[in-house]
């Protein structure tokens, strides 16, 4: 696709953490073979700059967690206002329940996936790293799981190294989020209060440097 | 103080994670004896509901990290628009540099600290847990460090269990952030883009529950 309506471009890895720096809710996706799934996770954060690492909490009850453990890979995608209903939906329903009913959560909820051709710069690694990229988001961080069995077991805490990152240039360009006034409301990030209530950035401010630092 | 201008009240522990759920930048503070310090940390997240746990990244170069390691305690405070300059300042300067110059960062930057009398519900634990509470914020999570030497060394990742939490009821009441329209702009949270640029919530939306869940 990579149509004029979705100008996806690679993000230099040292800038990838900036996609998460403002604390947006993310979608966590993973694939094993032909099976892929996605969940929502407000509990995520950058963990390092370069090479970039991320941390995310994946509850033991989730099917996505199993796909992460089996594949050793996951993607964090940054949804935006246009995808708020989908973000709430994938966070409210579990593939575990869908499997009991004989359905596929992502299909029932209408998740659209990008293809390898939609995300530039993958080369030979395309099949592995493009297998679970949710369309309609403003950023994507494809990660290799750094196995930490104690963290995963004791805290449901998963750590990944970002191997590829992309962004929609209408929201994030030249390694950072565009000035908020330039970002269409539909492409602004979601910050979860709970139960499908989100706050969305509506104002941007520049703090003043401390006087002592200017001396 | 606990004046009409700063109506600080306890937050029930199972609701404490909600102070961080939207991804705000926090101030991390700690105290050892009479010495206390504070830094900023965009890289933080909730880690569990009840008992509540949090995760935060503290670089090895920071003085606050040393105080956390020595005291086994830290506080995450949620700053807001009225404290944006201070949040940027405490995140831009290091006590390590101030110590070389014979100054105290928090004093030079005008950090105001709450006293034990300002935060209800502490009882006998007041001295330990109220030692480093930065005034002017909308929420505070006082934490006991859960030592994880591998995480701290390999990832600069610190995990704490929240033992007490408080909020300014003008921003957060009855266990959750107030509807955004009720929150004065000065008390809205800060989400760091970088270099002192912050986005601030300006809109709240309620996602629609998925049709399948309503069946």
XYZ file of C-alpha atoms in Angstrom:
430
model
C 0.000 0.000 0.000
C 2.281 2.827 1.201
C -0.231 5.112 -0.444
C -0.208 8.893 -0.269
C -2.581 8.494 2.668
C -0.046 6.518 4.702
C 3.460 7.829 4.073
C 5.397 5.348 6.144
C 9.145 5.926 6.355
C 12.001 4.398 8.353
C 13.019 6.034 11.623
C 16.737 6.070 12.420
C 17.224 3.716 15.352
C 18.707 6.310 17.735
C 15.465 8.278 17.341
C 13.092 5.345 17.788
C 12.680 5.877 21.553
C 11.033 9.222 20.828
C 7.964 7.418 19.503
C 7.311 6.250 23.081
C 8.780 9.133 25.078
C 5.446 10.887 25.578
C 3.867 7.796 27.110
C 1.303 6.716 24.516
C -0.662 3.525 24.765
C 0.720 0.994 22.278
C -0.501 -2.053 20.435
C 1.661 -5.122 20.960
C 1.629 -7.626 18.144
C 3.442 -10.835 17.327
C 3.246 -13.684 14.849
C 4.089 -17.364 14.761
C 3.793 -18.962 11.391
C 0.560 -17.723 9.905
C -0.978 -16.828 13.268
C -0.752 -13.266 14.466
C -2.406 -11.356 17.231
C -2.476 -7.935 18.826
C -3.268 -6.516 22.245
C -3.103 -3.057 23.836
C -0.563 -2.021 26.471
C -0.540 1.284 28.304
C 2.348 -0.045 30.400
C 5.340 0.474 28.149
C 8.443 2.666 28.124
C 11.736 3.230 26.348
C 14.644 1.559 28.098
C 17.676 2.732 26.131
C 18.682 5.067 23.318
C 21.148 3.265 21.057
C 20.800 0.464 20.452
C 17.222 1.248 21.399
C 15.479 -0.999 23.878
C 11.919 -0.993 25.176
C 10.024 -2.519 28.095
C 6.399 -3.610 28.076
C 4.116 -5.507 30.450
C 2.358 -8.565 28.980
C -0.021 -10.364 31.284
C 0.254 -14.137 31.535
C -3.341 -14.506 30.391
C -2.698 -12.998 26.958
C -2.312 -14.946 23.755
C 0.046 -12.316 22.335
C 2.496 -13.095 25.121
C 2.666 -16.693 23.982
C 3.383 -15.585 20.418
C 6.148 -13.296 21.698
C 7.711 -16.112 23.684
C 7.483 -18.523 20.771
C 8.744 -16.193 18.052
C 11.212 -14.143 20.080
C 9.862 -11.037 18.384
C 7.210 -8.388 18.927
C 6.183 -5.047 17.525
C 4.986 -2.006 19.432
C 2.732 0.156 17.285
C 1.568 3.620 18.363
C -2.139 3.994 17.637
C -3.825 7.343 17.212
C -7.258 8.932 17.422
C -8.448 7.358 14.190
C -7.754 3.955 15.769
C -9.094 4.577 19.273
C -12.015 2.179 18.948
C -9.712 -0.525 17.599
C -7.166 0.043 20.375
C -9.916 -0.327 22.967
C -11.330 -3.375 21.215
C -8.066 -5.305 20.947
C -7.417 -4.444 24.576
C -10.867 -5.569 25.715
C -11.090 -8.938 24.018
C -8.722 -11.879 24.200
C -7.779 -14.295 21.477
C -7.998 -16.948 24.217
C -11.766 -16.428 24.335
C -12.026 -16.132 20.569
C -10.201 -19.433 20.154
C -12.802 -21.121 22.369
C -15.491 -19.703 20.091
C -13.595 -20.756 16.976
C -12.936 -17.189 15.845
C -9.840 -15.103 15.220
C -9.868 -11.917 17.289
C -7.949 -9.777 14.814
C -10.268 -10.800 11.991
C -13.453 -10.280 13.979
C -12.289 -6.837 15.069
C -11.202 -5.861 11.568
C -7.506 -5.404 12.235
C -5.700 -4.511 9.020
C -2.094 -5.588 8.686
C 0.640 -3.933 6.683
C 2.643 -6.020 4.253
C 6.401 -6.111 3.842
C 6.080 -3.804 0.840
C 4.516 -1.128 3.025
C 7.551 -0.709 5.259
C 10.806 0.220 3.544
C 14.259 -0.892 4.572
C 13.683 -4.455 5.659
C 15.557 -6.414 3.003
C 16.011 -10.096 3.747
C 14.515 -9.745 7.202
C 11.162 -8.644 5.840
C 9.234 -11.843 6.508
C 10.218 -12.001 10.157
C 9.874 -8.359 11.048
C 6.881 -7.349 9.005
C 4.678 -10.231 10.041
C 2.592 -8.328 12.571
C 2.404 -4.628 11.745
C -0.990 -3.089 12.464
C -2.079 -0.528 9.873
C -3.430 2.900 10.765
C -0.898 3.716 13.481
C 1.627 6.582 13.541
C 4.703 4.588 14.570
C 6.056 1.045 14.743
C 8.983 -0.434 16.653
C 9.913 -3.963 15.566
C 11.763 -5.688 18.391
C 13.780 -8.786 19.087
C 12.954 -10.188 22.516
C 15.851 -10.073 24.973
C 14.921 -13.080 27.081
C 14.830 -12.320 30.794
C 13.004 -15.252 32.369
C 12.947 -13.788 35.881
C 11.415 -10.486 34.745
C 8.908 -12.255 32.517
C 7.845 -14.633 35.256
C 7.947 -12.359 38.307
C 6.769 -9.084 36.768
C 5.248 -9.934 33.354
C 7.975 -7.575 32.140
C 9.324 -8.060 28.620
C 12.382 -6.305 27.218
C 13.102 -5.968 23.518
C 15.790 -4.479 21.340
C 14.395 -2.367 18.532
C 15.715 -3.603 15.209
C 13.578 -1.507 12.858
C 11.310 1.480 13.321
C 8.951 3.361 11.071
C 6.610 6.297 11.367
C 3.862 8.040 9.478
C 5.524 11.245 8.370
C 2.339 13.236 8.876
C 2.827 12.746 12.640
C 6.555 12.034 13.088
C 9.249 13.272 10.738
C 13.009 13.839 10.864
C 13.335 11.783 14.003
C 10.696 13.459 16.144
C 7.006 14.127 16.507
C 5.974 17.083 14.417
C 4.882 20.243 16.217
C 1.436 19.371 17.519
C -0.298 22.124 15.570
C 0.826 20.433 12.332
C -0.556 17.015 13.289
C -4.140 16.320 12.226
C -6.302 15.398 15.199
C -6.932 11.938 13.750
C -3.190 11.198 13.969
C -2.577 12.287 17.558
C -1.522 9.722 20.133
C -3.723 8.052 22.753
C -3.003 8.067 26.483
C -5.215 5.650 28.357
C -7.107 6.723 31.464
C -8.952 3.412 31.684
C -12.049 1.686 30.313
C -11.586 3.150 26.856
C -11.224 6.717 28.080
C -8.186 8.359 26.495
C -6.619 11.790 26.735
C -5.056 13.189 23.583
C -2.373 15.881 23.299
C -3.996 19.233 22.651
C -1.314 21.705 23.587
C 2.455 21.880 23.255
C 4.711 23.958 25.465
C 8.400 24.722 25.628
C 9.724 24.870 29.168
C 12.221 27.603 29.933
C 15.787 26.535 30.577
C 16.837 27.216 34.159
C 18.611 30.493 34.671
C 21.594 28.783 36.233
C 22.114 26.745 33.092
C 22.127 29.860 30.962
C 24.897 31.544 32.944
C 0.546 23.251 54.356
C -2.317 21.233 52.816
C -3.935 24.587 52.147
C -7.091 25.089 50.102
C -4.749 25.661 47.168
C -3.223 22.204 47.461
C -5.856 19.688 48.568
C -3.669 16.626 48.835
C -5.453 13.414 49.729
C -4.471 9.732 49.930
C -5.065 7.519 46.901
C -6.156 3.960 47.589
C -3.265 1.717 46.591
C -5.182 -0.314 43.965
C -5.810 2.990 42.152
C -2.268 4.333 42.375
C -1.212 2.930 38.969
C -3.735 5.234 37.326
C -1.561 8.225 38.140
C 0.984 6.856 35.636
C -1.301 5.070 33.182
C -1.413 7.969 30.707
C 2.382 8.090 30.435
C 3.293 11.378 32.096
C 6.847 12.455 32.760
C 7.610 12.062 36.455
C 9.990 13.524 38.972
C 12.036 10.930 40.834
C 13.172 11.931 44.292
C 14.975 10.278 47.149
C 16.592 11.198 50.432
C 19.395 9.924 52.617
C 19.661 11.569 55.981
C 19.262 15.273 55.377
C 20.259 15.095 51.719
C 17.546 14.874 49.098
C 17.522 15.259 45.370
C 15.182 15.079 42.409
C 15.497 14.302 38.709
C 13.048 13.949 35.822
C 12.173 10.641 34.136
C 9.996 10.253 31.074
C 10.840 6.550 31.108
C 8.491 5.142 33.712
C 5.463 2.859 33.801
C 3.138 0.980 36.124
C 4.142 -2.645 36.597
C 1.315 -4.085 38.679
C -2.059 -3.200 40.146
C -2.237 -4.511 43.692
C 0.075 -4.355 45.422
C 1.053 -1.628 42.999
C 4.513 -1.696 41.498
C 6.266 0.721 39.180
C 9.323 0.690 36.928
C 11.583 3.634 36.155
C 14.890 4.122 34.373
C 17.625 5.864 36.398
C 20.882 6.502 34.587
C 24.108 5.552 36.340
C 25.318 9.141 36.133
C 22.553 10.502 38.345
C 22.918 11.423 41.979
C 19.292 10.506 42.672
C 20.057 6.917 41.726
C 22.688 6.757 44.448
C 20.177 8.058 46.993
C 17.679 5.417 45.855
C 20.242 2.656 46.219
C 21.334 3.894 49.631
C 17.887 4.525 51.097
C 15.975 1.726 49.391
C 13.178 4.215 48.725
C 12.080 6.647 46.056
C 9.076 8.750 45.158
C 7.596 9.332 41.731
C 5.778 12.659 41.562
C 3.628 13.665 38.592
C 4.389 17.268 37.651
C 1.997 19.448 35.738
C 1.956 22.542 33.555
C 2.564 24.898 36.469
C 5.794 22.996 37.126
C 7.021 22.526 33.550
C 10.025 24.796 33.917
C 11.015 23.060 37.142
C 10.610 19.609 35.581
C 12.856 20.648 32.710
C 15.369 22.231 35.088
C 15.731 19.256 37.419
C 16.065 17.060 34.342
C 18.720 19.282 32.750
C 21.064 19.781 35.672
C 22.790 17.198 37.821
C 23.534 17.338 41.499
C 26.873 15.773 40.546
C 27.842 19.037 38.833
C 26.313 21.135 41.590
C 28.332 19.247 44.194
C 31.531 20.143 42.348
C 30.473 23.788 42.475
C 29.556 23.513 46.156
C 25.843 24.061 45.544
C 22.693 22.026 46.123
C 20.722 21.549 42.908
C 17.301 21.452 44.516
C 17.996 24.661 46.434
C 19.440 26.505 43.443
C 16.453 25.517 41.313
C 13.956 26.448 44.004
C 12.457 23.012 44.590
C 9.854 23.166 47.349
C 9.351 20.069 49.454
C 6.207 18.969 51.207
C 6.373 18.117 54.872
C 4.949 15.068 56.612
C 1.997 17.176 57.747
C 1.055 17.876 54.132
C 0.397 14.236 53.263
C -2.198 12.444 55.334
C -2.148 8.810 56.316
C 1.515 8.203 56.999
C 1.546 7.589 60.747
C 4.809 6.265 62.129
C 6.299 5.891 58.677
C 6.099 9.623 58.004
C 9.790 10.432 58.331
C 10.899 7.770 55.863
C 8.224 8.225 53.265
C 7.712 11.953 53.306
C 11.371 12.878 53.092
C 11.414 13.737 49.403
C 8.002 14.884 48.187
C 8.186 17.683 45.635
C 5.438 20.294 46.052
C 3.311 21.556 43.173
C 2.677 18.186 41.527
C -0.684 16.446 40.989
C 0.282 12.984 42.266
C 2.895 11.187 44.333
C 3.770 7.494 44.609
C 6.078 6.683 47.519
C 7.894 3.434 46.803
C 10.068 0.870 48.493
C 12.822 -0.323 46.144
C 12.556 -3.982 45.188
C 16.229 -4.701 44.647
C 16.949 -6.318 41.293
C 20.706 -5.990 40.812
C 20.737 -7.417 37.284
C 18.061 -5.016 36.029
C 19.675 -2.067 37.761
C 23.095 -2.864 36.353
C 22.219 -4.087 32.857
C 19.277 -1.805 32.062
C 19.327 1.039 34.637
C 15.872 -0.332 35.438
C 14.529 0.152 38.966
C 11.396 -1.504 40.327
C 9.509 -0.277 43.349
C 6.459 -1.279 45.319
C 4.139 1.630 46.013
C 3.521 1.927 49.732
C 1.650 5.242 49.799
C 0.086 7.438 47.147
C -1.487 10.857 47.177
C -3.051 13.190 44.654
C -4.224 16.756 44.310
C -7.965 16.384 44.227
C -8.340 19.176 41.696
C -6.740 16.843 39.128
C -7.325 13.313 40.474
C -10.228 12.341 42.710
C -12.042 9.144 43.694
C -9.248 7.015 42.321
C -8.945 8.494 38.855
C -8.041 11.578 36.900
C -10.955 13.960 36.750
C -12.618 14.522 33.382
C -10.149 16.707 31.531
C -12.575 19.570 31.111
C -12.704 19.913 34.908
C -8.932 20.091 35.319
C -7.401 23.586 35.209
C -4.769 23.842 32.508
C -2.097 24.533 35.123
C -2.739 21.095 36.660
C -2.607 18.991 33.494
C 0.162 16.430 33.088
C 3.341 16.777 31.024
C 4.411 14.331 28.316
C 7.968 14.931 27.198
C 8.872 15.203 23.535
C 12.462 16.163 24.308
C 14.583 19.211 25.129
C 11.899 20.742 27.323
C 9.130 20.390 24.747
C 6.051 18.820 26.290
C 2.629 17.906 25.006
C -0.287 18.329 27.383
C -3.673 16.590 27.264
C -6.205 18.822 25.563
C -8.953 16.459 24.580
C -10.602 13.425 26.117
C -12.412 10.740 24.176
C -14.353 7.617 24.996
C -13.675 4.761 22.597
C -16.663 2.680 21.565
C -16.808 -0.840 22.868
C -16.469 -3.408 20.087
C -19.751 -4.656 18.723
C -18.830 -8.257 19.427
C -18.398 -7.468 23.097
C -21.838 -5.947 23.272
C -23.552 -9.011 21.855
